[in-house]
Amino acid sequence: MTFKMVNSSAIATVLIWLFLLTAGYSQSTEPTEADYYSISSLPMPDGVILEAGGLAFNEVGQLMVPTRRGEVWQITNPGSDNPSFTRFGQGLHEPLGIAYRDGGYYISQRGELTLLKDQNGNGMADTYRTIYRWPLTGNYHEYSYGPVFHPDGDMLVTLNLSWIGYGASLTDWRGWMIRVTEDGEMTPFATGLRSPLGFGVNAEGDIFYTENEGDWIGSGWMTHLEKGDFAGHPEGLRWTDRPESPLDLRIEDIDDSDGLTLYEQSQNIPQIKNPAVWFPHTIMGISTAGILLIENDEQVGPFEGQFLVGDQGHSKVMRVALEKVQGVYQGAVFSFREGFSSGVIQLEWGPDNTLYTGMTNRGWGSTGQEHYGVDRMSWNGEIPFEMHSIQAESNGFTINFTKPVDQQSVMDINNFRVTDFTYNYHSSYGSPVRDQQTKTITRLELSDDFMSVRLYVDGLRTGFINEIRTEGVRSEDGNSLLHTDAYYTLNRLPEGERSAVADGAGVERAEREVSEKKITSMPEDWGGEADQRIELSTEPGLQYDVDLINVQAGSTIALTFENDDDMAHNVVIALPETADPVGEAAMRLGLDADALEYVPRMDEVLYHTSMLQPGQSETIYFRAPEETGDYDYVCTFPGHHISMRGILRVE
Ligand SMILES: [Cu+2]
């Protein structure tokens, strides 16, 4: 009896101790992004509206920032608590880029590439010289970006398409990357571009640009551009009949009718350059922006040669690790750091290896709630446990880690999941996820140094994006991965042993899951008419045009939502004060968001529309709740719920 007592209290003690250990363990050792990378905002003097269109440092470490409003600010000691601001230039037309060379600042305005210089040394530009000019129609979407200096001395500039309900090339070379010499000689370089804000050059001198989801662009991407390449948006092909054009592909060569993917069309059209990396929409940002090469291991950790990529809508920075297989770039994108204070559009290294982000939400809204600003991100020198990079193998993938892994967790096949999918290539806006398949992983192999694991995967398909999830993998020192998901774009399979199972083998997922909370035809027992008809539309800046709708309890409602904005929206009617949890749950749907139309399956959701593309309209039918109160309606497209919402008042 006594023995038993002692024993059970000893067990209890051990249990309590284990509980404390586990509780303490999960609280104190699960690291976050902020534990490695801290973000601070540059303090700004009153009256300075720093909608940063570009960032450049000069040789004395001053940060030069052209703003969307046409000024250029010179910021001395930008890394200090008390930076000083001088207005260096003004009167520019929406500059979106700056590069510094030999005492001169090269800036793309909407209609020209301009050189600014301070010749008399008084801290203000006294020379504004046109290097090269291009025509404009005045369309609001005619942004011009850059320049970026190529190592060979030329400047790269990109010209955004106009927007007239679709992306259009209304004047010369819109939708192109052009090269301009310091003497103002212009050469058209590559086309198929839609909204090419981000571009840069890697250590080998290869040029990459990033693209935003839109018409013809199923999701954001990053593409390696060589002379004469066509990246995917057909409008720029309007100018290929000119003698200067490096390619002769025509708009009518692109097929909008038969449902082929971009990769499939590239099998017949050699000028098509497939993205090196796709950024799955809403999972890896929503509006891919500026890119920056990681130049050394002092900047953000052991990622030299990889790229950081900003995202405007999600106020975050992602990381891209590329490899070349059979001469073609491909690779993986990982989340890196979120939580910037506004929409990240430009990235630049400071002289002290910290990362500067130039930001504006431009009235489009962003997860970071500030309207504009410059943030500074610094690494504390500790290496996070991350997937460093992923290599394609002839029959799977090798994942390389930044730290040795825990053998038991990494050899558990249940800790890995590989799903591949792709997007439509068509003139409508964006694309659902299509042809989604979960793959079978047959075997794992750990490297001798415990730094990488090889996954043997059945049925890989070229032209597809692979979602690689590694939840459960731990480092030798006991941490979870800081980010567990990667998206690898497979353009080429390396030579070697193939899996015995045919390409494309896997478990298919339905492209649309039926929701009984979306009723798009009038119920027959309504007798042909609803008690009340409601019309709802959109306003720019992530808003509905109406933010209060009154209805009678229990009445029948026909609600027509017309999306006349330039991005996708829906209407989800939810219980009172649940817009936030519903919107947040939608952001966590990952790859499944598409099949669920971004509507989480939860009781708080009462009714909803489809996710409507720009220009679409839909009517849903529902009965107003019997219980009076202020119900929420909200758009659950990731990031929109913060501002795009209203009240359905049931009386
Ligand atoms: Cu929306």
Short mmCIF file of N, CA, C and O in Angstrom, two decimals, residues 440-540:
data_model
loop_
_atom_site.label_atom_id
_atom_site.label_comp_id
_atom_site.label_asym_id
_atom_site.label_seq_id
_atom_site.Cartn_x
_atom_site.Cartn_y
_atom_site.Cartn_z
N THR A 440 2.40 10.24 -54.49
CA THR A 440 2.84 9.21 -53.55
C THR A 440 4.34 9.33 -53.34
O THR A 440 5.11 9.32 -54.30
N ILE A 441 4.75 9.48 -52.08
CA ILE A 441 6.17 9.47 -51.74
C ILE A 441 6.51 8.04 -51.35
O ILE A 441 5.88 7.47 -50.45
N THR A 442 7.47 7.45 -52.02
CA THR A 442 7.72 6.02 -51.80
C THR A 442 8.87 5.77 -50.84
O THR A 442 8.93 4.72 -50.20
N ARG A 443 9.80 6.72 -50.73
CA ARG A 443 11.00 6.42 -49.96
C ARG A 443 11.69 7.73 -49.58
O ARG A 443 11.59 8.73 -50.30
N LEU A 444 12.41 7.72 -48.47
CA LEU A 444 13.20 8.87 -48.03
C LEU A 444 14.64 8.43 -47.82
O LEU A 444 14.89 7.28 -47.44
N GLU A 445 15.56 9.33 -48.05
CA GLU A 445 16.98 9.01 -47.88
C GLU A 445 17.65 10.22 -47.24
O GLU A 445 17.61 11.32 -47.81
N LEU A 446 18.27 10.02 -46.10
CA LEU A 446 18.90 11.13 -45.37
C LEU A 446 20.38 11.18 -45.73
O LEU A 446 21.05 10.15 -45.79
N SER A 447 20.90 12.38 -45.95
CA SER A 447 22.34 12.51 -46.27
C SER A 447 23.17 12.23 -45.02
O SER A 447 22.69 12.37 -43.89
N ASP A 448 24.43 11.90 -45.22
CA ASP A 448 25.31 11.54 -44.10
C ASP A 448 25.48 12.68 -43.11
O ASP A 448 25.65 12.46 -41.91
N ASP A 449 25.46 13.91 -43.63
CA ASP A 449 25.65 15.06 -42.72
C ASP A 449 24.33 15.54 -42.11
O ASP A 449 24.30 16.56 -41.42
N PHE A 450 23.24 14.83 -42.39
CA PHE A 450 21.91 15.18 -41.84
C PHE A 450 21.42 16.56 -42.32
O PHE A 450 20.57 17.17 -41.71
N MET A 451 21.99 17.06 -43.42
CA MET A 451 21.62 18.39 -43.91
C MET A 451 20.62 18.33 -45.07
O MET A 451 20.09 19.35 -45.46
N SER A 452 20.39 17.15 -45.63
CA SER A 452 19.39 17.08 -46.70
C SER A 452 18.71 15.74 -46.72
O SER A 452 19.25 14.74 -46.24
N VAL A 453 17.51 15.77 -47.26
CA VAL A 453 16.74 14.54 -47.38
C VAL A 453 16.25 14.43 -48.81
O VAL A 453 15.86 15.41 -49.43
N ARG A 454 16.35 13.20 -49.33
CA ARG A 454 15.86 12.98 -50.69
C ARG A 454 14.50 12.29 -50.63
O ARG A 454 14.33 11.28 -49.96
N LEU A 455 13.54 12.88 -51.37
CA LEU A 455 12.19 12.32 -51.45
C LEU A 455 12.05 11.60 -52.79
O LEU A 455 12.29 12.21 -53.84
N TYR A 456 11.69 10.34 -52.76
CA TYR A 456 11.36 9.62 -53.99
C TYR A 456 9.86 9.76 -54.20
O TYR A 456 9.06 9.35 -53.36
N VAL A 457 9.49 10.40 -55.34
CA VAL A 457 8.09 10.74 -55.57
C VAL A 457 7.63 10.14 -56.89
O VAL A 457 8.31 10.28 -57.91
N ASP A 458 6.48 9.51 -56.87
CA ASP A 458 5.92 8.91 -58.08
C ASP A 458 5.21 9.95 -58.94
O ASP A 458 4.51 10.82 -58.42
N GLY A 459 5.36 9.81 -60.27
CA GLY A 459 4.47 10.49 -61.21
C GLY A 459 4.63 12.00 -61.30
O GLY A 459 3.65 12.71 -61.55
N LEU A 460 5.85 12.54 -61.13
CA LEU A 460 6.03 13.99 -61.27
C LEU A 460 5.73 14.43 -62.70
O LEU A 460 5.98 13.70 -63.65
N ARG A 461 5.23 15.66 -62.83
CA ARG A 461 4.86 16.17 -64.15
C ARG A 461 5.60 17.47 -64.44
O ARG A 461 5.54 18.40 -63.63
N THR A 462 6.26 17.56 -65.58
CA THR A 462 6.88 18.83 -65.95
C THR A 462 5.78 19.82 -66.32
O THR A 462 4.70 19.44 -66.79
N GLY A 463 6.05 21.12 -66.10
CA GLY A 463 5.04 22.14 -66.35
C GLY A 463 4.10 22.32 -65.18
O GLY A 463 3.10 23.04 -65.29
N PHE A 464 4.41 21.70 -64.06
CA PHE A 464 3.54 21.79 -62.88
C PHE A 464 4.29 22.42 -61.71
O PHE A 464 5.52 22.41 -61.65
N ILE A 465 3.50 22.95 -60.78
CA ILE A 465 4.04 23.51 -59.55
C ILE A 465 3.84 22.45 -58.47
O ILE A 465 2.75 21.86 -58.39
N ASN A 466 4.86 22.20 -57.67
CA ASN A 466 4.76 21.20 -56.60
C ASN A 466 4.71 21.88 -55.25
O ASN A 466 5.65 22.59 -54.87
N GLU A 467 3.60 21.66 -54.56
CA GLU A 467 3.54 22.10 -53.17
C GLU A 467 4.23 21.03 -52.33
O GLU A 467 3.83 19.87 -52.35
N ILE A 468 5.27 21.42 -51.58
CA ILE A 468 6.02 20.47 -50.76
C ILE A 468 5.85 20.89 -49.31
O ILE A 468 6.30 21.97 -48.92
N ARG A 469 5.12 20.07 -48.54
CA ARG A 469 4.86 20.41 -47.13
C ARG A 469 5.70 19.50 -46.24
O ARG A 469 5.79 18.30 -46.48
N THR A 470 6.28 20.09 -45.22
CA THR A 470 7.22 19.36 -44.38
C THR A 470 6.88 19.51 -42.91
O THR A 470 7.77 19.56 -42.06
N GLU A 471 5.59 19.61 -42.62
CA GLU A 471 5.19 19.82 -41.24
C GLU A 471 5.62 18.62 -40.39
O GLU A 471 5.42 17.48 -40.78
N GLY A 472 6.21 18.86 -39.25
CA GLY A 472 6.63 17.76 -38.39
C GLY A 472 8.13 17.54 -38.40
O GLY A 472 8.67 16.92 -37.49
N VAL A 473 8.81 18.04 -39.44
CA VAL A 473 10.26 17.89 -39.47
C VAL A 473 10.89 18.83 -38.44
O VAL A 473 10.52 20.00 -38.34
N ARG A 474 11.81 18.30 -37.65
CA ARG A 474 12.48 19.11 -36.63
C ARG A 474 13.98 19.10 -36.84
O ARG A 474 14.53 18.20 -37.46
N SER A 475 14.61 20.14 -36.30
CA SER A 475 16.07 20.19 -36.37
C SER A 475 16.65 19.33 -35.25
O SER A 475 15.94 18.97 -34.30
N GLU A 476 17.93 19.03 -35.37
CA GLU A 476 18.61 18.25 -34.35
C GLU A 476 18.48 18.92 -32.98
O GLU A 476 18.35 18.26 -31.96
N ASP A 477 18.49 20.27 -32.99
CA ASP A 477 18.37 20.98 -31.71
C ASP A 477 16.92 21.27 -31.33
O ASP A 477 16.64 22.10 -30.47
N GLY A 478 15.97 20.61 -32.00
CA GLY A 478 14.61 20.55 -31.48
C GLY A 478 13.62 21.59 -31.99
O GLY A 478 12.52 21.68 -31.47
N ASN A 479 13.97 22.36 -33.01
CA ASN A 479 13.03 23.36 -33.52
C ASN A 479 12.22 22.84 -34.70
O ASN A 479 12.69 22.02 -35.47
N SER A 480 11.01 23.40 -34.83
CA SER A 480 10.25 23.22 -36.06
C SER A 480 10.85 24.11 -37.14
O SER A 480 11.54 25.07 -36.83
N LEU A 481 10.53 23.79 -38.39
CA LEU A 481 10.93 24.68 -39.48
C LEU A 481 10.22 26.02 -39.30
O LEU A 481 9.03 26.06 -38.95
N LEU A 482 10.94 27.09 -39.58
CA LEU A 482 10.31 28.42 -39.51
C LEU A 482 9.20 28.51 -40.55
O LEU A 482 8.17 29.12 -40.31
N HIS A 483 9.41 27.90 -41.73
CA HIS A 483 8.36 27.82 -42.76
C HIS A 483 8.32 26.39 -43.27
O HIS A 483 9.36 25.85 -43.68
N THR A 484 7.14 25.80 -43.28
CA THR A 484 7.05 24.37 -43.58
C THR A 484 6.67 24.09 -45.04
O THR A 484 6.71 22.94 -45.46
N ASP A 485 6.29 25.13 -45.79
CA ASP A 485 5.80 24.88 -47.15
C ASP A 485 6.70 25.53 -48.20
O ASP A 485 7.17 26.65 -48.01
N ALA A 486 6.89 24.82 -49.30
CA ALA A 486 7.62 25.38 -50.43
C ALA A 486 6.83 25.09 -51.70
O ALA A 486 6.04 24.14 -51.74
N TYR A 487 7.05 25.92 -52.71
CA TYR A 487 6.38 25.71 -54.01
C TYR A 487 7.45 25.66 -55.08
O TYR A 487 8.11 26.67 -55.35
N TYR A 488 7.65 24.48 -55.63
CA TYR A 488 8.72 24.24 -56.60
C TYR A 488 8.12 24.12 -58.00
O TYR A 488 7.24 23.29 -58.25
N THR A 489 8.58 24.94 -58.93
CA THR A 489 8.10 24.89 -60.32
C THR A 489 9.00 23.96 -61.11
O THR A 489 10.21 24.17 -61.19
N LEU A 490 8.39 22.93 -61.66
CA LEU A 490 9.17 21.89 -62.35
C LEU A 490 9.06 22.08 -63.86
O LEU A 490 8.07 21.70 -64.47
N ASN A 491 10.08 22.72 -64.46
CA ASN A 491 10.09 22.87 -65.92
C ASN A 491 10.77 21.70 -66.61
O ASN A 491 10.39 21.29 -67.70
N ARG A 492 11.81 21.16 -65.96
CA ARG A 492 12.58 20.05 -66.53
C ARG A 492 12.85 19.02 -65.44
O ARG A 492 13.13 19.39 -64.30
N LEU A 493 12.80 17.75 -65.82
CA LEU A 493 13.22 16.68 -64.91
C LEU A 493 14.66 16.31 -65.27
O LEU A 493 14.95 16.06 -66.44
N PRO A 494 15.56 16.29 -64.30
CA PRO A 494 16.93 15.90 -64.61
C PRO A 494 16.99 14.48 -65.16
O PRO A 494 16.10 13.66 -64.89
N GLU A 495 18.02 14.20 -65.94
CA GLU A 495 18.25 12.84 -66.44
C GLU A 495 18.47 11.91 -65.26
O GLU A 495 18.93 12.34 -64.21
N GLY A 496 18.19 10.64 -65.46
CA GLY A 496 18.46 9.68 -64.40
C GLY A 496 17.34 8.68 -64.29
O GLY A 496 16.42 8.65 -65.12
N GLU A 497 17.40 7.91 -63.24
CA GLU A 497 16.42 6.86 -63.03
C GLU A 497 15.03 7.48 -62.82
O GLU A 497 14.87 8.38 -62.01
N ARG A 498 14.04 6.98 -63.56
CA ARG A 498 12.67 7.48 -63.40
C ARG A 498 11.90 6.60 -62.44
O ARG A 498 12.22 5.42 -62.29
N SER A 499 10.85 7.18 -61.86
CA SER A 499 10.01 6.32 -61.04
C SER A 499 9.24 5.38 -61.96
O SER A 499 8.97 5.71 -63.12
N ALA A 500 8.91 4.20 -61.47
CA ALA A 500 8.28 3.19 -62.30
C ALA A 500 6.84 3.57 -62.65
O ALA A 500 6.24 3.04 -63.57
N VAL A 501 6.30 4.54 -61.89
CA VAL A 501 4.90 4.91 -62.07
C VAL A 501 4.79 6.02 -63.11
O VAL A 501 5.64 6.90 -63.19
N ALA A 502 3.75 5.98 -63.93
CA ALA A 502 3.60 6.93 -65.03
C ALA A 502 3.51 8.37 -64.54
O ALA A 502 3.06 8.63 -63.43
N ASP A 503 3.95 9.31 -65.41
CA ASP A 503 3.78 10.73 -65.12
C ASP A 503 2.31 11.01 -64.84
O ASP A 503 1.44 10.49 -65.51
N GLY A 504 2.06 11.86 -63.88
CA GLY A 504 0.69 12.28 -63.65
C GLY A 504 -0.07 11.35 -62.73
O GLY A 504 -1.26 11.55 -62.50
N ALA A 505 0.59 10.32 -62.19
CA ALA A 505 -0.10 9.46 -61.24
C ALA A 505 -0.28 10.19 -59.92
O ALA A 505 0.63 10.86 -59.46
N GLY A 506 -1.45 10.08 -59.32
CA GLY A 506 -1.70 10.75 -58.06
C GLY A 506 -3.17 10.80 -57.79
O GLY A 506 -3.98 10.37 -58.61
N VAL A 507 -3.53 11.33 -56.63
CA VAL A 507 -4.94 11.41 -56.26
C VAL A 507 -5.48 12.78 -56.66
O VAL A 507 -5.00 13.80 -56.21
N GLU A 508 -6.48 12.79 -57.55
CA GLU A 508 -7.03 14.04 -58.05
C GLU A 508 -7.89 14.71 -57.00
O GLU A 508 -8.56 14.06 -56.21
N ARG A 509 -7.91 16.01 -57.03
CA ARG A 509 -8.83 16.75 -56.17
C ARG A 509 -9.87 17.42 -57.06
O ARG A 509 -9.55 17.97 -58.11
N ALA A 510 -11.14 17.43 -56.60
CA ALA A 510 -12.20 18.09 -57.35
C ALA A 510 -11.86 19.57 -57.48
O ALA A 510 -11.34 20.17 -56.55
N GLU A 511 -12.14 20.16 -58.65
CA GLU A 511 -11.76 21.55 -58.83
C GLU A 511 -12.69 22.52 -58.10
O GLU A 511 -12.31 23.60 -57.74
N ARG A 512 -13.93 22.14 -57.90
CA ARG A 512 -14.88 22.99 -57.17
C ARG A 512 -15.66 22.10 -56.22
O ARG A 512 -16.20 21.08 -56.63
N GLU A 513 -15.73 22.48 -54.97
CA GLU A 513 -16.54 21.72 -54.03
C GLU A 513 -17.87 22.44 -53.90
O GLU A 513 -17.91 23.65 -53.73
N VAL A 514 -18.98 21.69 -53.98
CA VAL A 514 -20.30 22.32 -53.90
C VAL A 514 -20.52 22.86 -52.49
O VAL A 514 -20.19 22.22 -51.51
N SER A 515 -21.07 24.07 -52.41
CA SER A 515 -21.42 24.65 -51.11
C SER A 515 -22.92 24.88 -51.07
O SER A 515 -23.48 25.54 -51.94
N GLU A 516 -23.58 24.33 -50.04
CA GLU A 516 -25.03 24.52 -49.96
C GLU A 516 -25.38 25.91 -49.44
O GLU A 516 -26.54 26.29 -49.36
N LYS A 517 -24.35 26.71 -49.12
CA LYS A 517 -24.61 28.08 -48.66
C LYS A 517 -24.59 29.09 -49.81
O LYS A 517 -24.64 30.28 -49.59
N LYS A 518 -24.43 28.58 -51.01
CA LYS A 518 -24.46 29.44 -52.19
C LYS A 518 -25.58 28.97 -53.10
O LYS A 518 -25.49 27.94 -53.75
N ILE A 519 -26.69 29.73 -53.12
CA ILE A 519 -27.86 29.34 -53.91
C ILE A 519 -28.04 30.37 -55.01
O ILE A 519 -28.30 31.55 -54.73
N THR A 520 -27.86 29.95 -56.26
CA THR A 520 -27.84 30.92 -57.35
C THR A 520 -29.08 30.86 -58.23
O THR A 520 -29.13 31.52 -59.25
N SER A 521 -30.06 30.05 -57.84
CA SER A 521 -31.34 30.17 -58.56
C SER A 521 -32.46 30.28 -57.52
O SER A 521 -32.36 29.75 -56.41
N MET A 522 -33.49 31.02 -57.89
CA MET A 522 -34.53 31.34 -56.91
C MET A 522 -35.28 30.08 -56.48
O MET A 522 -35.76 29.32 -57.33
N PRO A 523 -35.38 29.86 -55.17
CA PRO A 523 -36.14 28.69 -54.70
C PRO A 523 -37.57 28.73 -55.24
O PRO A 523 -38.19 29.81 -55.29
N GLU A 524 -38.10 27.57 -55.62
CA GLU A 524 -39.42 27.53 -56.27
C GLU A 524 -40.53 27.99 -55.33
O GLU A 524 -41.49 28.61 -55.77
N ASP A 525 -40.38 27.75 -54.01
CA ASP A 525 -41.47 28.11 -53.10
C ASP A 525 -41.52 29.61 -52.78
O ASP A 525 -42.30 30.05 -51.95
N TRP A 526 -40.69 30.43 -53.45
CA TRP A 526 -40.78 31.87 -53.26
C TRP A 526 -41.88 32.48 -54.14
O TRP A 526 -42.13 33.68 -54.05
N GLY A 527 -42.45 31.68 -55.00
CA GLY A 527 -43.53 32.17 -55.85
C GLY A 527 -43.08 33.16 -56.90
O GLY A 527 -43.81 34.07 -57.29
N GLY A 528 -41.81 33.09 -57.32
CA GLY A 528 -41.36 33.89 -58.45
C GLY A 528 -40.77 35.24 -58.10
O GLY A 528 -40.25 35.93 -58.98
N GLU A 529 -40.86 35.70 -56.87
CA GLU A 529 -40.25 36.99 -56.54
C GLU A 529 -39.75 36.99 -55.11
O GLU A 529 -40.32 36.36 -54.23
N ALA A 530 -38.65 37.72 -54.90
CA ALA A 530 -38.10 37.87 -53.55
C ALA A 530 -38.77 39.06 -52.87
O ALA A 530 -39.27 39.97 -53.53
N ASP A 531 -38.81 39.04 -51.53
CA ASP A 531 -39.36 40.19 -50.79
C ASP A 531 -38.53 41.45 -51.05
O ASP A 531 -39.04 42.55 -51.08
N GLN A 532 -37.24 41.26 -51.21
CA GLN A 532 -36.36 42.42 -51.37
C GLN A 532 -35.24 42.08 -52.34
O GLN A 532 -34.66 40.99 -52.27
N ARG A 533 -34.94 43.04 -53.23
CA ARG A 533 -33.79 42.87 -54.13
C ARG A 533 -32.70 43.85 -53.72
O ARG A 533 -32.97 45.03 -53.47
N ILE A 534 -31.49 43.36 -53.62
CA ILE A 534 -30.37 44.20 -53.18
C ILE A 534 -29.31 44.18 -54.26
O ILE A 534 -29.00 43.12 -54.81
N GLU A 535 -28.76 45.37 -54.55
CA GLU A 535 -27.65 45.42 -55.49
C GLU A 535 -26.42 45.92 -54.78
O GLU A 535 -26.47 46.93 -54.06
N LEU A 536 -25.34 45.21 -54.96
CA LEU A 536 -24.09 45.54 -54.28
C LEU A 536 -22.98 45.54 -55.32
O LEU A 536 -22.95 44.69 -56.21
N SER A 537 -22.09 46.53 -55.20
CA SER A 537 -20.97 46.59 -56.14
C SER A 537 -19.71 46.99 -55.38
O SER A 537 -19.67 46.88 -54.15
N THR A 538 -18.69 47.41 -56.10
CA THR A 538 -17.40 47.71 -55.45
C THR A 538 -17.01 49.17 -55.64
O THR A 538 -17.50 49.84 -56.54
N GLU A 539 -16.12 49.61 -54.76
CA GLU A 539 -15.48 50.92 -54.90
C GLU A 539 -13.97 50.66 -54.89
O GLU A 539 -13.53 49.70 -54.27
N PRO A 540 -13.19 51.54 -55.54
CA PRO A 540 -11.73 51.34 -55.48
C PRO A 540 -11.22 51.35 -54.04
O PRO A 540 -11.84 51.96 -53.16
#
